[in-house]
Coordinates of C-alpha atoms in Angstrom, one line a residue:
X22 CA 8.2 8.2 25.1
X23 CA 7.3 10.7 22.5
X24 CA 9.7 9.0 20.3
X25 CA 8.3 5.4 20.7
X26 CA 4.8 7.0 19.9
X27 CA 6.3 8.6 16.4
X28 CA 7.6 4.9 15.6
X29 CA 5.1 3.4 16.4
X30 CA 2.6 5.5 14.7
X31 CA 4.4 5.2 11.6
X32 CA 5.2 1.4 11.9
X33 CA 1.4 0.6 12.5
X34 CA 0.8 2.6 9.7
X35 CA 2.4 1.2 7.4
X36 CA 1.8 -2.6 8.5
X37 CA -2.2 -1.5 8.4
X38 CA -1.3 0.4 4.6
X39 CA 0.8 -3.4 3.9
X40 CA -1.8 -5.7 5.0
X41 CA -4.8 -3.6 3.1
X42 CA -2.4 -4.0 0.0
X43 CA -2.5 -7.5 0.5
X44 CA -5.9 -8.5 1.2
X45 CA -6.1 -6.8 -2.4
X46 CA -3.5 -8.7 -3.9
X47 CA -5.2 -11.7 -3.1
X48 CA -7.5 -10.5 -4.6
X49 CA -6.0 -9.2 -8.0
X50 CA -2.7 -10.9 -8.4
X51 CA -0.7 -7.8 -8.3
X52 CA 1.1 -5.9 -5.4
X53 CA 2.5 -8.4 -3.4
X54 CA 5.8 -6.0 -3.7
X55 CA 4.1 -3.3 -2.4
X56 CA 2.4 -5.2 0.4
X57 CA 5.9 -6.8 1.6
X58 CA 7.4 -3.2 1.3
X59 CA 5.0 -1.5 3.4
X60 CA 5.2 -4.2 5.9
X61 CA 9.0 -4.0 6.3
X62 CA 8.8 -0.6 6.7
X63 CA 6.3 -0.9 9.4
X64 CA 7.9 -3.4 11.0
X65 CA 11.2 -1.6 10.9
X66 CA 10.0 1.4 13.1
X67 CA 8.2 -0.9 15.1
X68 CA 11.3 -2.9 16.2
X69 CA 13.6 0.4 16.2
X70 CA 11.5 2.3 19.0
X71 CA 13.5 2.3 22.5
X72 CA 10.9 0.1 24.5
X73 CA 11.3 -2.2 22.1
X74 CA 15.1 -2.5 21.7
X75 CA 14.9 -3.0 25.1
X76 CA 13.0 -5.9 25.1
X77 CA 14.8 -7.3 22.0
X78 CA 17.9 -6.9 24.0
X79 CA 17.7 -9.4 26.3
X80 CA 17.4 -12.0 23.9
X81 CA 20.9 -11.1 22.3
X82 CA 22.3 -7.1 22.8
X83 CA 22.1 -4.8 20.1
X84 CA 19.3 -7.6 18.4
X85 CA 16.5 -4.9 17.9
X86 CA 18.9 -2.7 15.6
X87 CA 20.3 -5.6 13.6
X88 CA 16.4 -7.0 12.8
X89 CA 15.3 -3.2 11.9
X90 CA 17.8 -2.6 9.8
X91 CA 17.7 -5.8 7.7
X92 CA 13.6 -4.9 7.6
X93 CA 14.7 -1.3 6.4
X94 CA 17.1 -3.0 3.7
X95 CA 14.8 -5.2 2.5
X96 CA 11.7 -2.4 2.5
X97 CA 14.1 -0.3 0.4
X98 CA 14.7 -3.3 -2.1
X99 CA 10.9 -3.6 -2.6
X100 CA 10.5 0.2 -2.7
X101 CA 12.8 -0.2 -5.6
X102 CA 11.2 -3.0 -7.7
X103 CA 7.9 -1.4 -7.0
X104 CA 9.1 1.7 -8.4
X105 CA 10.5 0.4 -11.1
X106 CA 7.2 -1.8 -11.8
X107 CA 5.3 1.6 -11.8
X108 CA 7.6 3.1 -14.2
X109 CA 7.9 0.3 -16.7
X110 CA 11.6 -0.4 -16.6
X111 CA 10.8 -3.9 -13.7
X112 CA 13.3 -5.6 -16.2
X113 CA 16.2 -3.4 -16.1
X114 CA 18.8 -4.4 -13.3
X115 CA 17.0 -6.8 -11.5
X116 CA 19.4 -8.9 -10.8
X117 CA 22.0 -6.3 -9.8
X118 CA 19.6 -4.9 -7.3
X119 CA 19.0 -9.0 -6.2
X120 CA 22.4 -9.6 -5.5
X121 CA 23.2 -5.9 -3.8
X122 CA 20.6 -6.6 -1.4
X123 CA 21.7 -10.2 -1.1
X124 CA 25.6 -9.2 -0.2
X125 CA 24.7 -6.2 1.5
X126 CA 22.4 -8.3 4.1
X127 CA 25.2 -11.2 4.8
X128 CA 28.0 -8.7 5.6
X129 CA 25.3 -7.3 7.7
X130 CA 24.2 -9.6 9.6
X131 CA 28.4 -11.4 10.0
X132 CA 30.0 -8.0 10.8
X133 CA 27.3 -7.7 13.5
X134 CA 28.3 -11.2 15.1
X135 CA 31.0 -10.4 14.9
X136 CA 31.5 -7.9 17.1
X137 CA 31.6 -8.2 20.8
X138 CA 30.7 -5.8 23.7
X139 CA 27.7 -4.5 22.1
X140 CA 25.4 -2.7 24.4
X141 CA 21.6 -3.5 25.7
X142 CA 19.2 -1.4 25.6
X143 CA 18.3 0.9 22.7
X144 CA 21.7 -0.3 20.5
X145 CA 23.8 2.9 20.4
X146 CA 27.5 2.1 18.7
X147 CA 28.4 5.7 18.8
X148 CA 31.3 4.9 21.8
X149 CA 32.2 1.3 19.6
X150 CA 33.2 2.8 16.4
X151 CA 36.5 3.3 17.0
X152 CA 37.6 0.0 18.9
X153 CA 35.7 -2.4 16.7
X154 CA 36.4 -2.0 12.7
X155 CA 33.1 -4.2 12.2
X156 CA 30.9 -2.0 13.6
X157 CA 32.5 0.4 10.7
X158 CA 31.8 -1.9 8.1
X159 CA 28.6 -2.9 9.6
X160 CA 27.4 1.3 9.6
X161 CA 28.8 1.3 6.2
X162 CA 27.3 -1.1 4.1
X163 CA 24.1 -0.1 5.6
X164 CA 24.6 3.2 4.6
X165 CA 26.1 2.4 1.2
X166 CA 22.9 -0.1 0.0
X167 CA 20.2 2.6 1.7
X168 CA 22.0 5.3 -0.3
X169 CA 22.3 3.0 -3.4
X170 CA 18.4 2.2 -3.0
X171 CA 17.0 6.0 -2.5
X172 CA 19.3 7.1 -5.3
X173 CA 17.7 4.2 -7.8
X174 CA 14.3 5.1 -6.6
X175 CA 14.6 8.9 -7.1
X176 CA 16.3 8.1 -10.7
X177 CA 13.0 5.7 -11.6
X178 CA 10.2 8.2 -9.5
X179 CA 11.6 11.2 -11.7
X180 CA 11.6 9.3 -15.1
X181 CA 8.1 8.3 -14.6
X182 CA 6.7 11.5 -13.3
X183 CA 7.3 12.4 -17.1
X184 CA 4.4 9.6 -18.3
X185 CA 2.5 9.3 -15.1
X186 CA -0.9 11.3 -14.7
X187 CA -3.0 12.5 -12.2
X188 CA -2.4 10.5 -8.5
X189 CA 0.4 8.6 -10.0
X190 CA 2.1 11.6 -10.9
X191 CA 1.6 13.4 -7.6
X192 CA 2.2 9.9 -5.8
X193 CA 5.8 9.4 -7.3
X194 CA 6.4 13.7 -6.5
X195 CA 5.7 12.6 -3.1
X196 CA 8.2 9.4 -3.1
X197 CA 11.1 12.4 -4.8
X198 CA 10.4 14.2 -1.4
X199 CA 10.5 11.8 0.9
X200 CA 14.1 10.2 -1.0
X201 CA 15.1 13.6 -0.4
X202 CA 14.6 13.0 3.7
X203 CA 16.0 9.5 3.0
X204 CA 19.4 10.8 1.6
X205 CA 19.9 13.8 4.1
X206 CA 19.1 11.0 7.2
X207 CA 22.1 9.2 5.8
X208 CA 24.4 12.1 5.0
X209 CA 24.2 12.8 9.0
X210 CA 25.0 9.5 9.5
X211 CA 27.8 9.5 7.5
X212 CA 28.8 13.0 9.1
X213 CA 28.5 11.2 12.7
X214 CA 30.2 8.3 12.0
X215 CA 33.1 10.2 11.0
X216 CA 33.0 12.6 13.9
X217 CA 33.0 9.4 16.7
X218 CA 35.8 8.0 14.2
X219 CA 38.0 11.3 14.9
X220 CA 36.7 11.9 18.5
X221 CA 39.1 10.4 21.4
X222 CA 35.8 10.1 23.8
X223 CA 32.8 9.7 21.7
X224 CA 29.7 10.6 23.8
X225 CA 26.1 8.9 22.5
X226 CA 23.5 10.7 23.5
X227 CA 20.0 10.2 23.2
X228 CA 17.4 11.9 22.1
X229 CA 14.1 13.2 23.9
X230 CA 12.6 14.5 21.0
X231 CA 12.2 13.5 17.4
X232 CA 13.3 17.4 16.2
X233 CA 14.7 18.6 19.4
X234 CA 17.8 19.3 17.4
X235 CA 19.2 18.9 14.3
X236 CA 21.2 15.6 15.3
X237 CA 18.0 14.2 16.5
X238 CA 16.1 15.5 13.3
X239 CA 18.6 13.5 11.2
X240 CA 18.8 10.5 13.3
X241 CA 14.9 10.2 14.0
X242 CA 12.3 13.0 12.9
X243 CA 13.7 12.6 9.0
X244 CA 13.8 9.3 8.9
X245 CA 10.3 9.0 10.2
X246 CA 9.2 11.7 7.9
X247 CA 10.6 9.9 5.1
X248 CA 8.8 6.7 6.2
X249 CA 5.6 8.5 6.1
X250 CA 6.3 10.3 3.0
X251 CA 6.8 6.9 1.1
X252 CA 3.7 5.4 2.5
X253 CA 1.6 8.5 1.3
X254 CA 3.3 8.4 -2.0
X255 CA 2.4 4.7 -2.7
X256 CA -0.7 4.6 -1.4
X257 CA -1.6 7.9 -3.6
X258 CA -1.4 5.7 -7.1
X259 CA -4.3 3.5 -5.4
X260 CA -6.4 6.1 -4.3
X261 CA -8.6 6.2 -7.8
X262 CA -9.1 2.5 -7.9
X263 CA -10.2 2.5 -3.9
X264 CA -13.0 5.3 -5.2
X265 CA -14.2 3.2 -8.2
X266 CA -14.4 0.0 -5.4
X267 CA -16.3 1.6 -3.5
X268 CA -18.8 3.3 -5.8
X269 CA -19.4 -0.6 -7.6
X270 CA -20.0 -1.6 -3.9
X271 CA -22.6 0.9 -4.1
X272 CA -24.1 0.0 -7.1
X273 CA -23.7 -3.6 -5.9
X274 CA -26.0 -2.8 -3.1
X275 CA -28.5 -0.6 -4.7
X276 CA -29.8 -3.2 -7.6
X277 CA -29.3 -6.1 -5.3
X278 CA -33.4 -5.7 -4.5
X279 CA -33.9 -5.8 -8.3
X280 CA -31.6 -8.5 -8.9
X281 CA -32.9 -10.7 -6.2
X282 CA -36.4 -10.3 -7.9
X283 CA -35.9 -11.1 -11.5
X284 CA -33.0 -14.0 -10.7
X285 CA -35.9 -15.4 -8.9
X286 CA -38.2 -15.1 -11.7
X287 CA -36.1 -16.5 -14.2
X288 CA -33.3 -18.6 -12.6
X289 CA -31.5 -19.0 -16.3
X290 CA -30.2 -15.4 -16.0
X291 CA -28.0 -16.4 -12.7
X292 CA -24.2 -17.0 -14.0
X293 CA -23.3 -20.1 -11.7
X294 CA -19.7 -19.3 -11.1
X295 CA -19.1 -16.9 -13.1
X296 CA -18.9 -13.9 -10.5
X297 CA -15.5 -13.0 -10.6
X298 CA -12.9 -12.3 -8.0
X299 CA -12.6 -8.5 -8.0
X300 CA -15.4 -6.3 -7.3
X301 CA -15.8 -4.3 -10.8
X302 CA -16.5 -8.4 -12.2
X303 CA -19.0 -8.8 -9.3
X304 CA -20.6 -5.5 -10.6
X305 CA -20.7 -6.5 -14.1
X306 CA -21.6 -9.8 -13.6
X307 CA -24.7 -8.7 -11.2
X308 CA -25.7 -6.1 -14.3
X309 CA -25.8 -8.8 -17.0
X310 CA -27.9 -10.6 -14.6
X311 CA -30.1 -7.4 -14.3
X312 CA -30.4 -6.8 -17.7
X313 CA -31.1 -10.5 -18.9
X314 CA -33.8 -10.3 -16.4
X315 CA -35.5 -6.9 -18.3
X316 CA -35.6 -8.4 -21.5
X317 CA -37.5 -11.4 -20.5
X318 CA -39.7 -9.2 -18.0
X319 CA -41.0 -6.7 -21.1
X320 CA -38.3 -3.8 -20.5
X321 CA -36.9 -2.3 -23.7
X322 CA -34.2 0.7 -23.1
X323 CA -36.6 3.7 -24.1
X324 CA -38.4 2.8 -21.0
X325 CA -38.8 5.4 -18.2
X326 CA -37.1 3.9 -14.7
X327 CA -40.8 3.9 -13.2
X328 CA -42.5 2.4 -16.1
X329 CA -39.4 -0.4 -16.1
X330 CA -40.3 -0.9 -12.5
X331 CA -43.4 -1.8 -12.9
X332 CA -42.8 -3.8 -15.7
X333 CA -40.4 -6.1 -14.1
X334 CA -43.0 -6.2 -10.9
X335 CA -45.9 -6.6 -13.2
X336 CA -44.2 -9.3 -15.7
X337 CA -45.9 -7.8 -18.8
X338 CA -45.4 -9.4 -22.0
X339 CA -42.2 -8.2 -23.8
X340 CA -42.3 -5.5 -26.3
X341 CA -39.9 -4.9 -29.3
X342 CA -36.6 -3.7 -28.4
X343 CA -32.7 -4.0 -27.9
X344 CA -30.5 -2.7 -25.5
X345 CA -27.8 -0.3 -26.3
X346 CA -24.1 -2.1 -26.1
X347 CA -22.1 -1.0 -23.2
X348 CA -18.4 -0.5 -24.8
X349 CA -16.6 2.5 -23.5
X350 CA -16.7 4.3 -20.1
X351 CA -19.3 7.1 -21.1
X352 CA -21.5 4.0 -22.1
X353 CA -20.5 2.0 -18.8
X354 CA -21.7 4.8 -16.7
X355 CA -24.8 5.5 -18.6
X356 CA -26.2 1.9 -18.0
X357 CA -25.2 2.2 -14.5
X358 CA -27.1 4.9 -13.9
X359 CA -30.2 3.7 -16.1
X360 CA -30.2 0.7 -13.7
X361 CA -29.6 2.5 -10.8
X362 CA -32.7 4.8 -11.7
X363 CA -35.2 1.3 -12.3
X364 CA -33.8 -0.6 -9.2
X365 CA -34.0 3.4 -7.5
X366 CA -37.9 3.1 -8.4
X367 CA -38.1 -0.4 -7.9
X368 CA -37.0 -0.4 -4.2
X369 CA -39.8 2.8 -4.1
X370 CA -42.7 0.9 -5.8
X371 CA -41.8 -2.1 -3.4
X372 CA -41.9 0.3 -0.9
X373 CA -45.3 1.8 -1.2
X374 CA -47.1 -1.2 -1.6
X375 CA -45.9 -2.7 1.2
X376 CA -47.0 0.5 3.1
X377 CA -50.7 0.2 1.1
X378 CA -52.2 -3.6 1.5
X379 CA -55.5 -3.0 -0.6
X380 CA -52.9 -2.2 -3.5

């Protein structure tokens, strides 16, 4: 039970993580890789835990390890190409990591087939190894393409960490720890496989815990770790951008009141379709709407925000003035604060004189 509620956690996780990613995709155009990755992944421990095997099982024996680790295969091949996108090299190899994945997935799924007496339940081969020579292959091209995936990923995370800055950086330190799970989760595989290969009367035996020792901690708690550790380490990259969405929201919301007034004094400033699709193009958008509006309200840029205010309430005739170009990020922030500050006083003026009728 406790081990169905570590894979499950982690799978939901990482379907929730995949499906944010690509909401945003939609969105921007980019990180569709990453979205399908995180998916897999999620989908992978999802289909892996016990209860579910179970139920997979009746529909053909053994089913629920065969469809988790294709998901795992192909989550690895996108880890790859994501990693690869983040580190600039996309171009290198991508058709020898197209057709690995591609062989390694139909000698999968035939040396599974092909292989009779496999068990219900939660898919343990341990006790099959030796009488069925598929079941070998099967255990080792899986093990072969996973090792042949974290070892690319750990080559392309550490040549990036060298340009990266800042959450990319940390992000990619992250994905060198969790390949570092990754590779000792297969290395006991290996190590078991052999050991059932050379044993006369292979025993599996579950486990009740996901560290309750160190066969299980190979076999389940580093795998999951790893999981988790990848998840964290592509988010991380995102994490900056996800703060900058939601302080344009923000501003969004805070000179909507302003906007709303002075598009509906002069309906020319409104940009019919030209709002954009991402939020930081909404933003801008809504502040060339803003300041269009000041100019022909009477606000020049030396203004005070309460004096502006009142000006765009009052409509006072325009006085002599430009305002200041916006190029650069010192000079983006500035005019997002200076309109901020007049729709800040704006919402205040509107404020008070709805609280003081004989104003």
């Amino acid at each position: 039970m406790a081990i169905d509620v570590l894979f499950f956690g982690v799978g939901l996780l990482a379907v929730a993580a995949g499906l944010w990613r690509a909401s945003r995709a939609r969105r921007t155009g980019a990180g569709a890789g990453l979205a399908t990755t995180l998916i897999a992944l999620g989908l992978a421990f999802c289909l892996l835990a016990d209860s579910a095997q179970a139920i997979e099982s009746r529909i053909y024996p053994s089913l629920g390890r065969l469809l988790s680790n294709l998901a795992t295969m192909v989550a690895a091949y996108g880890i790859e190409v994501t990693v690869a996108e983040i580190g600039g090299v996309a171009h290198r190899r991508r058709r020898s990591r197209q057709a690995a994945l591609a062989v390694a997935l139909v000698v999968l799924v035939a040396s599974f087939f092909a292989t009779s007496g496999l068990p219900r339940g939660i898919g343990l081969f341990d006790e099959l190894y030796r009488s069925n020579p598929t079941l070998v292959v099967y255990i080792f091209v899986y093990t072969l393409y996973l090792g042949f995936a974290v070892v690319d990923i750990a080559i392309v995370s550490a040549g990036a960490i060298r340009a990266g800055t800042g959450a990319l950086r940390a992000g990619l330190g992250v994905m060198l720890v969790a390949c570092a799970f990754a590779l000792a989760y297969l290395a006991g595989k290996i190590v078991a496989v052999i050991g059932d290969l050379n044993s006369a009367h292979p025993v599996a035996v579950p486990c009740h815990g996901a560290f309750s020792n160190l066969k299980c901690s190979l076999d389940v708690g580093f795998p999951a770790v790893s999981v988790l550790l990848i998840v964290v380490g592509l988010t991380m990259p995102a994490l900056p951008a996800a703060g900058r969405a939601i302080r344009d929201a923000r501003t969004r919301a805070a000179l909507r009141p302003l906007r709303e007034h002075l598009t509906g004094r002069f309906p020319d400033v409104v940009r019919l379709g030209a709002a954009g699709v991402t939020g930081r193009e909404r933003l801008l958008t809504a502040m060339s709407e803003v300041n269009d509006g000041l100019i022909l309200a009477g606000v020049t840029p030396s203004m005070p925000p309460d004096a502006a205010a009142r000006t765009a309430r009052s409509g006072a005739p325009p006085e002599t003035g430009t305002l200041a170009d916006a190029d650069g990020d010192a000079a983006f922030s500035a005019e997002v604060a200076r309109l901020r500050a007049i729709a800040r006083a704006f919402r205040a003026e509107q404020s008070a004189g709805a609280a003081s009728p004989a104003r």
